Coordinates of C-alpha atoms in Angstrom, one line a residue:
Chain A
M7 CA -40.3 -116.1 -166.4
E8 CA -38.6 -119.5 -166.6
T9 CA -35.6 -119.6 -164.4
V10 CA -33.8 -117.7 -161.8
S11 CA -31.4 -115.5 -163.4
G12 CA -30.0 -112.1 -163.4
G13 CA -31.5 -110.9 -166.6
N14 CA -35.2 -111.0 -165.7
Q15 CA -35.3 -110.6 -162.1
E16 CA -35.3 -106.8 -161.5
N17 CA -38.9 -106.5 -160.9
Q18 CA -38.7 -108.9 -157.9
P19 CA -39.3 -107.4 -154.5
Q20 CA -36.1 -107.5 -152.6
N21 CA -36.1 -109.8 -149.6
P22 CA -33.7 -109.0 -147.0
Q23 CA -33.3 -112.4 -145.9
G24 CA -32.3 -113.5 -149.5
V25 CA -29.7 -110.6 -149.9
S26 CA -28.1 -111.7 -146.9
D27 CA -28.0 -115.3 -148.1
A28 CA -26.4 -113.9 -151.6
E29 CA -23.9 -111.9 -149.8
K30 CA -23.1 -114.6 -147.9
W31 CA -22.7 -116.7 -150.6
G32 CA -20.7 -114.1 -152.3
S33 CA -18.4 -113.8 -149.7
L34 CA -18.1 -117.7 -149.1
I35 CA -17.3 -118.2 -152.8
T36 CA -15.1 -115.2 -153.2
G37 CA -13.7 -114.8 -149.7
G38 CA -12.1 -118.1 -149.1
A39 CA -13.0 -118.2 -145.5
M40 CA -14.3 -121.5 -146.3
V41 CA -16.8 -122.9 -144.0
L42 CA -19.6 -123.8 -146.9
M43 CA -22.9 -123.8 -145.4
G44 CA -24.0 -127.0 -146.5
L45 CA -26.1 -125.4 -149.5
S46 CA -29.1 -124.8 -147.2
Q47 CA -29.7 -121.7 -149.1
R48 CA -32.3 -122.4 -151.9
S49 CA -30.4 -121.0 -154.7
L50 CA -26.6 -121.5 -155.7
R51 CA -27.4 -119.7 -159.0
G52 CA -28.8 -116.9 -157.4
A53 CA -25.6 -116.5 -155.5
L54 CA -23.5 -117.2 -158.1
M55 CA -25.4 -114.4 -160.3
A56 CA -25.1 -112.0 -157.8
M57 CA -21.5 -112.6 -157.6
A58 CA -21.5 -112.0 -161.5
G59 CA -24.0 -109.5 -161.9
G60 CA -23.6 -107.2 -159.2
A61 CA -26.5 -105.5 -157.7
M62 CA -29.2 -106.2 -160.4
A63 CA -28.3 -109.9 -159.7
Y64 CA -28.9 -109.8 -156.4
H65 CA -32.5 -110.0 -157.0
G66 CA -32.0 -113.4 -158.8
A67 CA -30.8 -114.7 -155.3
T68 CA -33.9 -113.2 -153.7
A69 CA -36.6 -114.4 -156.2
D70 CA -39.6 -116.5 -155.4
K71 CA -39.5 -120.1 -156.3
S72 CA -38.5 -120.4 -160.2
L73 CA -41.1 -122.3 -162.6
T74 CA -39.0 -125.2 -162.6
D75 CA -39.1 -125.4 -158.9
K76 CA -42.8 -125.3 -159.0
V77 CA -42.8 -128.2 -161.4
A78 CA -40.4 -130.2 -159.5
D79 CA -42.7 -129.6 -156.3
A80 CA -45.8 -130.4 -158.5
T81 CA -44.3 -133.6 -159.6
G82 CA -42.8 -134.7 -156.4
L83 CA -39.3 -134.6 -157.9
G84 CA -36.7 -133.5 -155.6
K85 CA -36.4 -129.7 -155.8
G86 CA -32.8 -129.0 -156.0
I87 CA -30.2 -131.4 -155.8
K88 CA -27.3 -130.0 -154.2
V89 CA -23.9 -131.5 -153.7
E90 CA -20.6 -130.4 -152.4
K91 CA -17.6 -132.5 -152.4
T92 CA -13.7 -132.0 -152.3
V93 CA -10.5 -133.9 -152.8
T94 CA -6.8 -133.0 -152.7
I95 CA -4.3 -133.2 -155.3
I96 CA -0.9 -133.5 -154.1
N97 CA 1.2 -133.1 -157.2
K98 CA -0.6 -130.3 -159.1
T99 CA -0.6 -126.3 -158.4
P100 CA -3.9 -124.5 -158.1
E101 CA -2.6 -123.0 -161.7
E102 CA -2.2 -126.1 -163.4
L103 CA -5.7 -127.7 -162.1
Y104 CA -7.4 -124.5 -163.0
E105 CA -6.0 -124.6 -166.3
F106 CA -7.0 -128.3 -167.1
W107 CA -10.5 -127.7 -165.7
H108 CA -11.0 -124.4 -167.4
N109 CA -10.7 -126.2 -170.9
F110 CA -14.1 -127.8 -170.6
E111 CA -13.6 -129.9 -173.5
N112 CA -11.1 -132.0 -170.9
L113 CA -14.1 -132.4 -168.7
P114 CA -15.5 -135.7 -170.4
T115 CA -12.1 -137.7 -169.6
F116 CA -13.1 -138.0 -166.2
M117 CA -16.9 -137.2 -166.0
K118 CA -18.4 -140.5 -167.2
H119 CA -22.0 -139.4 -168.1
L120 CA -20.5 -136.5 -170.3
K121 CA -20.5 -137.1 -173.8
S122 CA -19.2 -134.0 -175.0
V123 CA -18.4 -130.5 -174.1
T124 CA -17.9 -127.9 -177.2
V125 CA -16.8 -124.3 -176.3
T126 CA -18.5 -121.9 -178.5
S127 CA -17.4 -118.6 -177.0
P128 CA -15.1 -117.4 -174.5
T129 CA -18.0 -117.7 -172.0
R130 CA -20.6 -120.4 -173.5
S131 CA -20.1 -124.2 -173.8
H132 CA -22.5 -126.7 -175.1
W133 CA -23.0 -129.9 -173.1
V134 CA -24.3 -133.1 -174.0
T135 CA -24.8 -136.0 -171.5
S136 CA -25.8 -139.6 -172.1
A137 CA -29.2 -140.2 -170.1
P138 CA -30.9 -143.7 -169.4
F139 CA -32.7 -145.2 -172.0
G140 CA -30.5 -144.4 -174.7
T141 CA -31.1 -140.8 -174.7
E142 CA -29.3 -137.5 -174.5
V143 CA -29.8 -134.1 -172.9
E144 CA -28.0 -131.1 -173.8
W145 CA -27.7 -127.6 -172.6
D146 CA -25.5 -124.4 -172.8
A147 CA -23.9 -123.2 -170.0
E148 CA -22.3 -119.7 -169.3
I149 CA -19.4 -118.8 -167.2
V150 CA -20.5 -116.5 -164.5
A151 CA -17.5 -116.0 -162.5
D152 CA -14.0 -116.8 -163.6
Q153 CA -11.2 -116.1 -160.9
P154 CA -7.8 -117.1 -162.5
N155 CA -6.4 -120.2 -160.5
K156 CA -8.9 -120.1 -157.9
L157 CA -12.4 -120.3 -159.4
I158 CA -14.8 -121.2 -162.0
A159 CA -18.5 -120.7 -161.8
W160 CA -20.9 -121.9 -164.5
A161 CA -24.8 -121.7 -164.9
S162 CA -26.8 -123.3 -167.9
V163 CA -28.6 -120.6 -169.8
E164 CA -32.3 -120.0 -169.7
G165 CA -34.4 -122.4 -171.1
S166 CA -31.9 -125.5 -170.6
Q167 CA -33.4 -129.1 -170.3
V168 CA -31.9 -128.9 -167.2
D169 CA -31.0 -126.3 -165.0
N170 CA -27.7 -126.4 -163.2
S171 CA -25.3 -124.5 -161.8
G172 CA -22.0 -124.8 -159.9
F173 CA -18.3 -123.6 -159.2
V174 CA -15.3 -125.5 -158.8
R175 CA -12.6 -123.8 -156.5
F176 CA -9.0 -124.4 -156.5
Q177 CA -7.0 -123.9 -153.2
P178 CA -3.5 -124.6 -151.8
G179 CA -3.9 -127.1 -148.7
P180 CA -1.5 -126.9 -145.8
P181 CA 2.1 -127.2 -146.8
G182 CA 3.1 -130.4 -148.5
R183 CA -0.6 -131.4 -148.8
G184 CA -1.3 -130.1 -152.5
T185 CA -4.4 -128.4 -153.7
E186 CA -7.7 -128.7 -152.3
V187 CA -10.4 -129.0 -155.1
K188 CA -13.9 -128.3 -154.1
V189 CA -16.9 -128.8 -156.5
V190 CA -20.2 -127.4 -155.6
M191 CA -23.4 -128.1 -157.9
E192 CA -27.1 -127.9 -157.9
Y193 CA -29.5 -129.2 -160.3
N194 CA -33.1 -128.7 -160.8
P195 CA -34.4 -131.4 -162.8
P196 CA -37.8 -130.5 -164.4
G197 CA -40.8 -132.8 -164.6
G198 CA -42.2 -135.3 -167.0
V199 CA -40.2 -138.3 -168.9
V200 CA -37.1 -136.0 -169.5
G201 CA -37.3 -135.0 -165.6
A202 CA -37.5 -138.4 -164.5
A203 CA -34.6 -139.5 -167.0
I204 CA -32.5 -136.5 -165.7
A205 CA -33.5 -137.2 -162.0
K206 CA -32.2 -140.7 -162.2
L207 CA -29.0 -139.4 -164.2
F208 CA -28.2 -136.6 -161.7
G209 CA -30.3 -137.2 -158.6
E210 CA -30.3 -140.9 -157.2
E211 CA -26.5 -140.9 -156.5
A212 CA -25.5 -137.3 -157.4
E213 CA -23.3 -137.3 -153.9
Q214 CA -21.7 -140.3 -155.0
Q215 CA -21.6 -139.3 -158.7
I216 CA -19.8 -136.1 -158.3
G217 CA -17.3 -137.7 -155.7
D218 CA -16.6 -140.7 -158.0
E219 CA -16.0 -137.9 -160.7
L220 CA -13.8 -135.8 -158.5
R221 CA -11.9 -139.1 -157.7
R222 CA -11.5 -139.8 -161.3
F223 CA -10.3 -136.4 -161.8
K224 CA -7.6 -136.9 -158.9
M225 CA -6.6 -140.1 -160.3
L226 CA -6.1 -138.4 -163.8
M227 CA -4.2 -135.6 -162.2
E228 CA -2.0 -137.8 -159.9
A229 CA -1.6 -141.2 -161.5
G230 CA -1.7 -140.0 -165.2
E231 CA -4.8 -142.6 -165.8
I232 CA -8.0 -143.4 -164.4
A233 CA -7.9 -146.9 -162.7
T234 CA -10.6 -149.3 -163.9
T235 CA -11.4 -152.8 -163.8
E236 CA -13.7 -152.5 -166.7
G237 CA -13.0 -155.4 -169.5
Q238 CA -11.3 -157.5 -167.2
P239 CA -12.0 -161.5 -167.1
S240 CA -14.2 -163.0 -164.6
G241 CA -15.8 -166.2 -164.1
R242 CA -19.2 -164.5 -164.2
K243 CA -21.7 -166.4 -166.3
Chain B
M179 CA -7.3 -169.2 -169.3
R180 CA -7.9 -171.2 -166.0
A181 CA -8.7 -169.1 -163.0
V182 CA -10.1 -169.7 -159.5
C183 CA -13.1 -168.1 -159.0
W184 CA -15.4 -167.5 -155.7
H185 CA -18.8 -168.2 -156.5
G186 CA -20.0 -168.3 -152.6
P187 CA -19.0 -169.4 -149.4
L188 CA -17.1 -172.7 -149.4
D189 CA -17.6 -172.6 -153.3
V190 CA -14.3 -171.7 -155.2
R191 CA -13.8 -173.3 -158.6
V192 CA -11.5 -173.4 -161.6
D193 CA -13.1 -172.1 -164.4
N194 CA -12.2 -171.2 -167.8
V195 CA -12.2 -167.3 -168.2
P196 CA -11.1 -165.0 -171.0
D197 CA -7.3 -163.9 -170.8
P198 CA -6.6 -160.3 -169.2
K199 CA -6.0 -157.4 -171.6
I200 CA -4.1 -154.1 -171.0
L201 CA -6.6 -151.9 -169.8
N202 CA -4.9 -148.8 -169.1
P203 CA -1.3 -147.3 -170.3
R204 CA 0.4 -148.2 -167.0
D205 CA -0.5 -151.9 -167.2
A206 CA 1.4 -155.2 -167.4
I207 CA 0.3 -158.8 -168.0
I208 CA 2.3 -161.6 -166.3
K209 CA 2.1 -165.3 -167.1
I210 CA 2.0 -166.5 -163.5
T211 CA 4.3 -169.3 -162.2
S212 CA 3.7 -169.7 -159.0
T213 CA 0.6 -168.2 -156.6
A214 CA -0.2 -169.0 -153.1
I215 CA -3.5 -169.4 -150.7
C216 CA -3.2 -166.8 -148.0
G217 CA -4.8 -167.1 -144.7
S218 CA -6.8 -163.9 -145.3
D219 CA -8.2 -165.7 -148.5
L220 CA -10.1 -168.0 -145.9
H221 CA -12.1 -165.0 -144.9
F222 CA -14.0 -164.9 -148.1
Y223 CA -13.8 -168.5 -148.5
D224 CA -15.8 -168.7 -145.3
G225 CA -17.9 -165.8 -146.2
Y226 CA -16.9 -163.3 -143.9
I227 CA -15.8 -160.9 -146.8
P228 CA -18.5 -158.7 -148.1
S229 CA -18.9 -157.1 -151.7
M230 CA -17.5 -160.4 -153.2
M231 CA -19.3 -161.2 -156.4
P232 CA -20.0 -164.7 -158.0
G233 CA -17.1 -165.1 -160.7
D234 CA -14.4 -162.9 -159.1
I235 CA -11.0 -164.2 -159.9
V236 CA -9.0 -164.4 -156.3
G237 CA -5.4 -164.5 -155.2
H238 CA -3.0 -162.0 -154.1
E239 CA 0.0 -163.6 -153.9
F240 CA 1.5 -164.3 -157.2
M241 CA 4.6 -163.9 -159.5
G242 CA 5.6 -164.5 -162.9
E243 CA 7.0 -163.5 -166.1
I244 CA 6.1 -160.2 -167.9
V245 CA 4.4 -161.2 -171.3
E246 CA 2.9 -157.7 -172.3
V247 CA 3.3 -154.0 -171.1
G248 CA 1.2 -151.0 -171.7
P249 CA 2.7 -147.9 -173.5
A250 CA 3.9 -145.9 -170.1
V251 CA 5.7 -149.1 -168.7
K252 CA 9.3 -148.3 -169.5
N253 CA 11.0 -149.9 -166.5
L254 CA 9.8 -153.5 -167.5
K255 CA 10.5 -155.7 -170.5
I256 CA 9.0 -158.6 -171.8
G257 CA 10.5 -161.8 -170.3
D258 CA 11.4 -160.1 -166.7
R259 CA 10.6 -162.3 -163.6
V260 CA 8.9 -160.2 -161.3
I261 CA 6.9 -160.5 -157.7
I262 CA 3.6 -158.4 -157.4
P263 CA 2.9 -156.8 -154.3
F264 CA -0.6 -157.4 -153.0
P265 CA -1.6 -153.8 -152.5
I266 CA -2.2 -152.0 -156.1
S267 CA -0.4 -148.3 -155.5
C268 CA 0.1 -145.5 -158.0
G269 CA 3.3 -144.5 -156.9
N270 CA 2.3 -140.8 -157.3
C271 CA -0.2 -140.0 -154.4
F272 CA 0.6 -138.5 -150.9
F273 CA 0.6 -142.0 -149.3
C274 CA 2.6 -143.5 -151.7
R275 CA 5.3 -140.9 -151.6
K276 CA 5.6 -141.5 -148.0
E277 CA 6.0 -145.2 -148.7
Q278 CA 2.5 -145.9 -147.0
W279 CA 1.6 -148.2 -150.0
S280 CA -1.2 -149.9 -148.9
L281 CA -3.0 -146.5 -148.3
C282 CA -2.8 -145.5 -151.9
D283 CA -5.5 -142.8 -152.9
N284 CA -5.7 -143.9 -156.7
S285 CA -6.2 -147.6 -156.8
N286 CA -9.7 -148.3 -155.5
H287 CA -11.9 -146.8 -158.3
Q288 CA -14.6 -148.1 -156.2
A289 CA -13.8 -146.4 -153.2
H290 CA -17.4 -145.2 -152.9
L291 CA -18.4 -148.6 -151.7
I292 CA -16.2 -148.7 -148.7
E293 CA -16.4 -144.8 -147.7
P294 CA -19.1 -145.3 -145.7
L295 CA -17.7 -147.8 -143.7
Y296 CA -14.0 -146.5 -143.5
G297 CA -14.6 -142.9 -144.3
T298 CA -11.7 -142.9 -146.7
S299 CA -10.6 -145.9 -148.9
P300 CA -7.3 -147.9 -148.3
A301 CA -5.7 -148.9 -151.5
A302 CA -7.3 -151.7 -153.7
L303 CA -5.9 -155.2 -153.3
F304 CA -5.6 -158.0 -155.8
G305 CA -8.6 -160.4 -155.8
Y306 CA -10.2 -159.4 -152.5
S307 CA -13.8 -158.1 -152.9
H308 CA -15.1 -154.9 -154.5
F309 CA -14.8 -153.1 -151.3
F310 CA -11.0 -153.2 -152.3
G311 CA -11.4 -152.4 -155.9
G312 CA -12.7 -155.6 -157.4
Y313 CA -9.3 -156.4 -159.3
A314 CA -9.0 -159.7 -160.8
G315 CA -6.6 -161.9 -158.8
G316 CA -3.4 -163.9 -159.4
Q317 CA -4.6 -167.4 -158.9
A318 CA -4.9 -167.8 -162.7
E319 CA -2.6 -168.5 -165.4
Y320 CA -2.4 -164.6 -166.2
A321 CA -2.9 -161.5 -164.3
R322 CA -3.2 -158.0 -165.3
V323 CA -1.0 -155.7 -163.1
P324 CA -2.3 -152.0 -163.0
F325 CA 0.5 -149.3 -162.3
A326 CA 3.2 -151.9 -163.4
D327 CA 5.7 -149.1 -163.5
V328 CA 5.7 -149.1 -159.9
G329 CA 4.4 -152.5 -158.2
P330 CA 6.2 -155.4 -160.0
F331 CA 9.9 -155.9 -158.4
K332 CA 12.5 -157.9 -160.5
V333 CA 14.0 -160.8 -158.6
P334 CA 17.1 -162.7 -159.5
D335 CA 17.1 -165.7 -161.6
H336 CA 19.4 -167.7 -159.0
L337 CA 16.5 -167.7 -156.5
S338 CA 13.7 -170.0 -156.8
D339 CA 10.0 -169.2 -156.8
D340 CA 9.4 -170.8 -153.4
Q341 CA 11.9 -168.5 -151.9
V342 CA 10.8 -164.9 -153.3
L343 CA 7.0 -165.7 -153.8
F344 CA 5.9 -164.7 -150.0
L345 CA 7.6 -161.3 -150.5
T346 CA 4.4 -160.5 -152.1
D347 CA 2.6 -160.6 -148.8
V348 CA 3.0 -162.9 -146.0
L349 CA 6.8 -162.5 -145.5
A350 CA 6.5 -158.7 -145.9
T351 CA 3.4 -158.9 -143.7
G352 CA 5.2 -160.8 -140.7
Y353 CA 8.0 -158.4 -141.1
M354 CA 5.9 -155.4 -140.8
G355 CA 4.3 -156.8 -138.0
A356 CA 7.5 -156.9 -136.1
E357 CA 8.8 -153.9 -137.0
N358 CA 5.6 -152.2 -135.8
C359 CA 6.6 -153.5 -132.4
N360 CA 9.6 -151.0 -132.2
I361 CA 11.8 -153.9 -131.0
Q362 CA 14.2 -152.5 -128.3
P363 CA 17.1 -154.5 -126.9
G364 CA 16.0 -157.1 -124.3
D365 CA 12.3 -156.9 -125.5
T366 CA 10.4 -160.1 -125.5
V367 CA 7.6 -160.5 -128.3
A368 CA 4.6 -162.9 -128.1
V369 CA 3.3 -163.9 -131.3
W370 CA -0.4 -165.3 -131.6
G371 CA -0.9 -167.3 -134.7
C372 CA 1.7 -169.7 -136.4
G373 CA 0.4 -169.6 -139.7
A374 CA 2.8 -168.1 -142.6
V375 CA 2.4 -164.5 -140.9
G376 CA 3.2 -165.4 -137.7
L377 CA 5.9 -167.4 -138.5
F378 CA 7.6 -164.7 -140.5
A379 CA 6.8 -162.3 -137.8
I380 CA 8.8 -164.5 -135.6
K381 CA 11.6 -164.8 -137.7
S382 CA 11.4 -160.8 -138.3
A383 CA 11.4 -160.1 -134.6
I384 CA 14.6 -162.1 -134.0
L385 CA 16.2 -160.3 -136.9
L386 CA 15.1 -156.9 -135.7
G387 CA 16.7 -157.6 -132.2
A388 CA 14.1 -159.4 -129.8
E389 CA 15.7 -161.3 -126.8
R390 CA 13.0 -163.5 -126.7
V391 CA 10.1 -164.5 -129.0
I392 CA 7.0 -166.8 -127.4
A393 CA 4.7 -168.5 -130.2
I394 CA 1.1 -169.1 -129.6
D395 CA -0.9 -171.5 -131.6
R396 CA -3.0 -174.7 -131.0
F397 CA -1.7 -176.9 -134.0
P398 CA 1.7 -179.1 -132.8
E399 CA 2.8 -179.1 -136.4
R400 CA 2.5 -175.2 -136.7
L401 CA 4.3 -174.8 -133.1
E402 CA 6.9 -177.2 -134.3
K403 CA 7.8 -174.5 -137.5
A404 CA 7.5 -171.5 -135.0
A405 CA 10.6 -173.5 -133.2
M406 CA 12.2 -174.1 -136.4
M407 CA 11.9 -170.3 -137.3
G408 CA 13.6 -169.8 -134.1
A409 CA 10.8 -168.8 -131.5
H410 CA 12.3 -169.6 -128.1
E411 CA 9.2 -170.8 -126.4
I412 CA 5.8 -172.2 -127.5
I413 CA 2.5 -172.0 -125.9
N414 CA -0.2 -174.4 -126.8
Y415 CA -3.5 -172.2 -125.9
E416 CA -5.5 -175.3 -125.9
E417 CA -3.3 -176.8 -122.9
I418 CA -2.4 -173.5 -121.2
D419 CA -3.9 -170.0 -120.6
P420 CA -1.7 -167.9 -122.7
G421 CA -2.5 -164.7 -120.5
E422 CA -1.2 -166.3 -117.4
A423 CA 1.7 -168.4 -118.9
L424 CA 2.9 -165.1 -120.4
K425 CA 2.9 -163.1 -117.1
E426 CA 4.9 -166.1 -115.5
M427 CA 7.4 -166.5 -118.2
T428 CA 8.0 -162.7 -118.2
G429 CA 8.8 -162.1 -114.4
G430 CA 5.1 -160.5 -113.9
R431 CA 5.6 -158.1 -116.7
G432 CA 4.2 -159.2 -119.6
P433 CA 5.5 -159.2 -122.9
D434 CA 6.8 -155.9 -124.3
A435 CA 5.2 -156.3 -127.5
C436 CA 2.2 -158.5 -128.7
I437 CA 1.6 -159.5 -132.5
D438 CA -1.8 -160.8 -133.4
A439 CA -1.2 -162.6 -136.4
V440 CA -4.5 -164.2 -136.4
G441 CA -7.1 -161.4 -137.0
M442 CA -10.7 -161.9 -137.7
E443 CA -11.4 -165.6 -137.5
A444 CA -9.6 -166.3 -134.2
H445 CA -10.6 -169.3 -132.5
G446 CA -11.1 -168.7 -128.8
I447 CA -12.0 -171.5 -126.1
G448 CA -14.4 -171.2 -123.3
P449 CA -17.4 -169.2 -123.4
E450 CA -15.9 -166.1 -124.5
G451 CA -14.7 -167.9 -127.7
V452 CA -18.2 -169.3 -128.1
Y453 CA -19.7 -165.7 -127.7
D454 CA -17.5 -164.3 -130.5
K455 CA -18.4 -167.2 -132.9
V456 CA -21.9 -166.7 -132.2
K457 CA -22.3 -163.0 -132.4
Q458 CA -20.1 -163.4 -135.9
A459 CA -22.7 -166.2 -137.3
V460 CA -25.6 -164.0 -136.6
R461 CA -23.7 -160.8 -138.0
M462 CA -23.8 -158.7 -134.7
E463 CA -20.2 -158.6 -135.2
T464 CA -17.9 -158.9 -138.3
D465 CA -14.7 -160.3 -137.0
R466 CA -13.8 -162.5 -133.5
P467 CA -11.4 -160.3 -131.7
Y468 CA -10.5 -163.1 -129.3
V469 CA -6.8 -162.8 -129.8
L470 CA -6.8 -159.1 -129.8
R471 CA -8.5 -159.1 -126.2
Q472 CA -6.1 -161.6 -125.2
A473 CA -3.1 -159.5 -126.6
I474 CA -4.3 -156.2 -124.8
V475 CA -4.7 -157.8 -121.4
A476 CA -1.2 -159.8 -121.8
C477 CA 1.0 -156.8 -123.0
R478 CA 3.2 -155.0 -120.4
K479 CA 2.3 -151.6 -119.4
G480 CA 3.6 -149.3 -122.2
G481 CA 3.9 -151.9 -124.4
T482 CA 2.9 -152.2 -128.4
V483 CA 0.1 -154.2 -129.7
S484 CA 0.6 -155.0 -133.4
L485 CA -1.9 -156.2 -135.5
P486 CA -0.9 -157.8 -139.0
G487 CA -3.5 -160.1 -138.9
V488 CA -6.7 -159.0 -141.2
Y489 CA -9.8 -157.3 -139.5
G490 CA -12.7 -156.3 -141.7
G491 CA -15.3 -154.3 -139.7
F492 CA -16.5 -154.2 -136.5
V493 CA -15.4 -156.1 -133.1
D494 CA -17.2 -156.4 -129.8
K495 CA -16.1 -156.1 -126.1
I496 CA -12.4 -154.6 -126.6
P497 CA -10.7 -154.0 -123.5
I498 CA -10.3 -150.4 -124.4
G499 CA -9.7 -149.6 -120.4
A500 CA -6.9 -151.8 -120.2
A501 CA -5.3 -150.4 -123.5
M502 CA -5.7 -146.9 -122.3
N503 CA -4.8 -147.1 -118.6
K504 CA -1.7 -149.5 -119.5
G505 CA -0.7 -146.8 -122.1
L506 CA -0.3 -149.3 -124.9
T507 CA 0.8 -148.3 -128.6
F508 CA -1.6 -150.1 -131.1
K509 CA 0.2 -150.4 -134.7
M510 CA -1.3 -151.9 -137.7
G511 CA -2.2 -151.6 -141.1
Q512 CA -2.3 -153.6 -144.5
T513 CA 1.2 -154.2 -145.4
H514 CA 3.4 -151.5 -147.1
V515 CA 4.7 -154.4 -149.2
H516 CA 6.7 -152.2 -151.7
K517 CA 8.9 -150.6 -149.0
Y518 CA 10.3 -154.0 -147.4
L519 CA 11.3 -155.7 -150.6
P520 CA 14.8 -154.8 -150.9
T521 CA 15.7 -155.3 -147.3
L522 CA 14.2 -158.6 -147.1
L523 CA 15.3 -159.8 -150.6
S524 CA 18.9 -159.2 -149.2
H525 CA 17.9 -161.3 -146.1
I526 CA 17.0 -163.9 -148.2
E527 CA 20.1 -164.0 -150.4
N528 CA 22.1 -163.9 -147.2
G529 CA 20.2 -167.1 -145.9
D530 CA 18.8 -165.0 -142.7
I531 CA 15.3 -166.2 -143.9
D532 CA 14.4 -169.4 -145.3
P533 CA 10.9 -168.6 -146.3
T534 CA 10.3 -172.2 -148.1
I535 CA 10.1 -173.5 -144.3
V536 CA 6.4 -172.4 -144.4
I537 CA 5.3 -174.5 -147.6
S538 CA 3.4 -177.5 -146.6
H539 CA 1.8 -178.1 -150.3
H540 CA 2.6 -177.7 -153.9
L541 CA -0.7 -178.2 -155.8
P542 CA -1.5 -177.8 -159.6
L543 CA -3.9 -174.9 -159.9
D544 CA -6.6 -177.2 -160.8
D545 CA -6.4 -178.5 -157.2
A546 CA -7.4 -175.2 -155.5
P547 CA -10.6 -176.1 -154.5
R548 CA -9.2 -179.1 -152.6
G549 CA -6.7 -176.6 -151.4
Y550 CA -9.0 -174.3 -149.8
E551 CA -10.6 -177.0 -148.1
I552 CA -7.7 -178.6 -146.6
F553 CA -6.0 -175.2 -145.7
K554 CA -9.3 -174.3 -143.8
H555 CA -9.4 -177.2 -141.7
K556 CA -5.7 -177.7 -141.4
R557 CA -5.9 -181.1 -142.6
E558 CA -2.6 -182.7 -143.9
N559 CA -0.8 -180.5 -141.5
C560 CA -1.4 -177.7 -143.9
T561 CA 0.6 -174.6 -143.4
K562 CA 1.0 -172.8 -146.7
I563 CA -0.1 -174.1 -150.0
V564 CA 1.5 -173.0 -153.5
L565 CA -0.4 -173.5 -156.8
K566 CA 1.2 -174.0 -159.9
P567 CA -0.6 -172.7 -163.0

């Protein structure tokens, strides 16, 4: 088995702790009572799959370490890189923000490392990012949960170069405070040269990178453009 | 074009750099006609502002003529004469909508640099380090102005550059420093520091109804200007202790409001002044809060301490017990410049305020290095330098 996902986990023994984690995640994500758990659980993907796939997928969340995790352990790379970040956007409703984000082809406008996202079917999309040393990394992602105007969750499909999953949630803030947009993401960088490149891409400053991307999303939505100084003059030699 | 670039502490140079370009749809380019050196520019000149990079174009008090506008800027046209508020504000975010322009959410695209220190980032500022966005400043022949449909403020032709230039910062900053004092009839206001901000704070406190304004500095020429601005009394703190003097001057009560128009490089006398200078020099505190301490102790019970003077990071030995037990109110912040422009412009037009009083020098842009030097050391009775590109 290659990755933790709903489809190939049915033979896994059930782990009561894991189930409760998955249930916790499921209720956290769907419920809206949102004290997120700081991603202490092993697998966000498992929880997302559990939400999407029902009972069978619960096994996904309970699986033993995936192969990618094992490789990561062996190479000393970080296991999973888990990030959660939130911004508030004042002048857009959850509906408007959900709609913009749901068209994944919009994402490269504010996600700096993304070269392109191509929607290939109602639930699938193809992602290309630039990686260090002039390389590119590609994968296919699948929408695993979709609650109109509230939440979109996705996961890379089996065999992707980079195993990643996440969700974005749109929720009204207190009166007059706009819409709170939370992104939770997890990456499992593989080993080897590609792994090192991906780790650099996603890993070293993952928290800052997701934070910056959300900040650019907010700028684009609120101010209509993304603030920049790139290309301004200076006296640097 | 020619531009004043920071290359390190005590090292600003006038370099040849490329002209600025429109980078975003809401940008404009202005040809600068007047630009000033601000007291807070001395903080990076002296090396106390972190995250400056060699080659950064500095300057945040400037005005000029629109020469190019981006496609999204509909309210300005080429040839308009404008002043540029020093905070960069998007006009659309929660804070801009509340007229808290210097707290704009969207202008600092390098907010991650300052977030570990401040929690969240205030607005970006022109020419004032990468913590505050790393935007090229206005001590140059031309400048790019982001969110130009919001920031630039048109000024009438019958007013000279010298009359309107300080609306971009020091005049608005002095005014907000006084407004933050919530001045009531009969109030006495003490103002530490008679640089441009202090002088405008004095004038503003009077306009806002203060009964009495007491100015504190150590340079006779500055105290003279304070008197010209209308200060009722002056204290030279090298001659008398302001704390005791203020108490005696106010019937034992202390001033109703105290304005610290000095900020992070306050000069103290005696052991306490030495203490701060040494701690700052060895980077054990980033700022010298000598004036702030004095203002807290001097202020009357239930009074207000207002801080228009710039602080950057951490300070030491703040008498928080005095502040708490005396029930003081603290008001501070980078200036919400945009908010004050119409009011202040009409004060200038009515002749209530003559901003030109603060100017001591007009220099060509190429003389900026000398300007910084004389301003830092207060040579040639320097109070304010206007550079002409």
